[in-house]
Amino acid sequence: MIQLRKFKQLVALTLLGLLTSWIVSCSTSNVGTGTKQATSGSATIEFWTMQLQPQFTDYFKSLIANFESQNSGIKINWVDVPWAAMENKILTAVSAKTPPDVVNLNPGFASQLAGRNAWLDLDAKVPNDVRSSYLPNIWQSCTLNGKSFGIPWYLTTRLTIYNTDLLKQAGINKPPATYAELAQAAQQIKDKTGKYAFFVTFVPQDSGEVLESFVQMGVTLIDADGKAAFNSAPGKAAFQYWVDLYKKGLLPKEALTQGHRHAIDLYQSGETAFLASGPEFLKTIANNAPKIAQATAIAPQLTGDTGKKNVAVMNMVIPRDSKQPDASVKFALFVTNDENQLAFAKAANVLPSTIKALSDSYFTNVPANASTIEKARVITAKQLQQAEILTPTLKDSNKLQKAVYENLQAAMLGQKTVDKAVEDAAQEWNSTRS
């Protein structure tokens, strides 16, 4: 779903929007009894997170203390890894068969290692009644070839964040709801204000937003055999959409070289009217650009004719070589249970992946004088009813995005026709399947 670099950026950027000082009281309720109790003696679980200190230090210290008090004989060794180091650290540990016991990753990167049989098969470890407490579509995102490799944790889904002043200057009364409306608004904003409507990246190793837009526009990316299915009329139309925007000068030229972080920078500086991002960035905007924040409003995520909306998932995986698999599963289920997910979602301004936590009034009711951030929480929670992992979970999904983005860039620069770019992208992907 999200390739490694996007995965690292998602976590690092999410933290930018969090409060830097807070204490959360974690739930003391017990998790389901699907895993075996720890054997006699002491079991130590090594738990890796990614750059969650100091923002989450108090949260996890409390959570770990609660777990240990309920599970005598099990100790948790929490290791916080700098996000820039996670790739090499986890790959090295897995290869050397000395991995941690529980790791927080995302389905996109985790599925690449799932394809190497690196993770514990959870289908025999998590009973159906516990599994059914999670949102079904979200659990599905943590499966590969019919096997569950991860337990869902927290979720984010994009919003359309927009500058009301720029829309007013352009004579636009409401933000676009579809990509077709976005193209019209982009031309109008450029004509009236000289500025860009938005920024999106075509850097192969960065955000998957453009690839997701294909699915929202009705494109089937791969068929049942894993072969390219986007060499089709809808696929060519999606290629043409982005090529036209670029050639008309409605996308910044650095869309080919800069990542999603640049979209946030441009919006905060008042150079773009729209930002497709998670609600956690509303705090970042408020801190970094108070005047822009005052003019900022929110709308549901852009989509295509399908009406589909994206969701990004963070999960917990247990390496196959863990020496404490049952205790590790028990801890992962504790971290992701209803009460602890609700506490973490409130602290981090994210969404939970369990049905009960998501049904809490915190995600459905806001006061009449609600802030933009409070309104965003309700909009994004409601979007989860339509949200899904838009791109297929594949062990080499990064290669699919690379093939599409590189050929899109070639068509944008006039080096290939759209038909040729689509054909070449399909051939490049298919060549990885042989």
Short mmCIF file of N, CA and C in Angstrom, two decimals, residues 21-29 55-67 70 334-335 337-348:
data_model
loop_
_atom_site.label_atom_id
_atom_site.label_comp_id
_atom_site.label_asym_id
_atom_site.label_seq_id
_atom_site.Cartn_x
_atom_site.Cartn_y
_atom_site.Cartn_z
N SER A 21 3.94 17.46 24.28
CA SER A 21 3.95 17.14 25.70
C SER A 21 2.55 16.77 26.16
N TRP A 22 2.38 15.53 26.57
CA TRP A 22 1.08 15.11 27.08
C TRP A 22 1.24 13.78 27.81
N ILE A 23 0.26 13.44 28.62
CA ILE A 23 0.25 12.15 29.30
C ILE A 23 -1.11 11.54 29.08
N VAL A 24 -1.13 10.30 28.66
CA VAL A 24 -2.38 9.62 28.42
C VAL A 24 -2.53 8.49 29.43
N SER A 25 -3.68 8.36 29.96
CA SER A 25 -3.96 7.25 30.86
C SER A 25 -4.41 6.06 30.04
N CYS A 26 -3.58 5.03 29.96
CA CYS A 26 -3.90 3.87 29.13
C CYS A 26 -4.89 2.96 29.83
N SER A 27 -5.61 2.22 29.03
CA SER A 27 -6.62 1.30 29.57
C SER A 27 -5.97 0.19 30.37
N THR A 28 -6.66 -0.21 31.41
CA THR A 28 -6.16 -1.35 32.19
C THR A 28 -6.99 -2.59 31.95
N SER A 29 -7.88 -2.52 30.95
CA SER A 29 -8.71 -3.69 30.68
C SER A 29 -7.90 -4.76 29.98
N GLN A 55 7.40 12.18 22.15
CA GLN A 55 5.96 12.46 22.13
C GLN A 55 5.12 11.40 22.81
N PHE A 56 5.54 10.13 22.69
CA PHE A 56 4.73 9.04 23.20
C PHE A 56 5.36 8.32 24.38
N THR A 57 6.39 8.89 24.95
CA THR A 57 7.09 8.22 26.04
C THR A 57 6.15 7.89 27.20
N ASP A 58 5.38 8.85 27.66
CA ASP A 58 4.49 8.62 28.80
C ASP A 58 3.39 7.63 28.46
N TYR A 59 2.87 7.74 27.24
CA TYR A 59 1.81 6.82 26.82
C TYR A 59 2.31 5.37 26.90
N PHE A 60 3.45 5.10 26.30
CA PHE A 60 3.92 3.72 26.24
C PHE A 60 4.44 3.21 27.59
N LYS A 61 5.01 4.09 28.38
CA LYS A 61 5.44 3.65 29.71
C LYS A 61 4.23 3.19 30.53
N SER A 62 3.14 3.93 30.44
CA SER A 62 1.93 3.57 31.16
C SER A 62 1.32 2.29 30.59
N LEU A 63 1.25 2.19 29.27
CA LEU A 63 0.68 1.01 28.62
C LEU A 63 1.47 -0.24 28.97
N ILE A 64 2.80 -0.14 28.91
CA ILE A 64 3.65 -1.29 29.21
C ILE A 64 3.52 -1.70 30.67
N ALA A 65 3.46 -0.71 31.57
CA ALA A 65 3.30 -1.02 32.99
C ALA A 65 1.98 -1.75 33.24
N ASN A 66 0.92 -1.31 32.57
CA ASN A 66 -0.37 -1.98 32.72
C ASN A 66 -0.32 -3.42 32.23
N PHE A 67 0.32 -3.62 31.08
CA PHE A 67 0.41 -4.98 30.53
C PHE A 67 1.20 -5.89 31.45
N GLN A 70 -0.58 -7.11 34.50
CA GLN A 70 -1.61 -8.11 34.23
C GLN A 70 -1.04 -9.43 33.75
N PHE A 334 -2.94 -6.51 22.95
CA PHE A 334 -3.18 -5.56 24.03
C PHE A 334 -3.00 -4.12 23.54
N VAL A 335 -1.93 -3.88 22.81
CA VAL A 335 -1.67 -2.53 22.28
C VAL A 335 -2.81 -2.08 21.38
N ASN A 337 -6.06 -3.24 21.34
CA ASN A 337 -7.43 -3.52 21.76
C ASN A 337 -8.27 -2.24 21.76
N ASP A 338 -9.56 -2.38 21.99
CA ASP A 338 -10.49 -1.26 21.88
C ASP A 338 -10.07 -0.07 22.74
N GLU A 339 -9.84 -0.33 24.02
CA GLU A 339 -9.58 0.76 24.95
C GLU A 339 -8.25 1.46 24.66
N ASN A 340 -7.22 0.69 24.39
CA ASN A 340 -5.92 1.29 24.13
C ASN A 340 -5.88 1.99 22.77
N GLN A 341 -6.60 1.46 21.80
CA GLN A 341 -6.68 2.15 20.50
C GLN A 341 -7.38 3.50 20.65
N LEU A 342 -8.46 3.53 21.43
CA LEU A 342 -9.19 4.78 21.62
C LEU A 342 -8.30 5.81 22.31
N ALA A 343 -7.56 5.38 23.33
CA ALA A 343 -6.66 6.30 24.03
C ALA A 343 -5.58 6.83 23.10
N PHE A 344 -5.01 5.95 22.29
CA PHE A 344 -3.94 6.39 21.38
C PHE A 344 -4.49 7.31 20.29
N ALA A 345 -5.67 6.99 19.77
CA ALA A 345 -6.27 7.82 18.71
C ALA A 345 -6.53 9.23 19.21
N LYS A 346 -6.99 9.35 20.45
CA LYS A 346 -7.24 10.67 21.01
C LYS A 346 -5.94 11.44 21.19
N ALA A 347 -4.91 10.75 21.60
CA ALA A 347 -3.62 11.41 21.83
C ALA A 347 -2.95 11.83 20.54
N ALA A 348 -3.03 10.99 19.52
CA ALA A 348 -2.26 11.20 18.30
C ALA A 348 -3.07 11.80 17.15
#
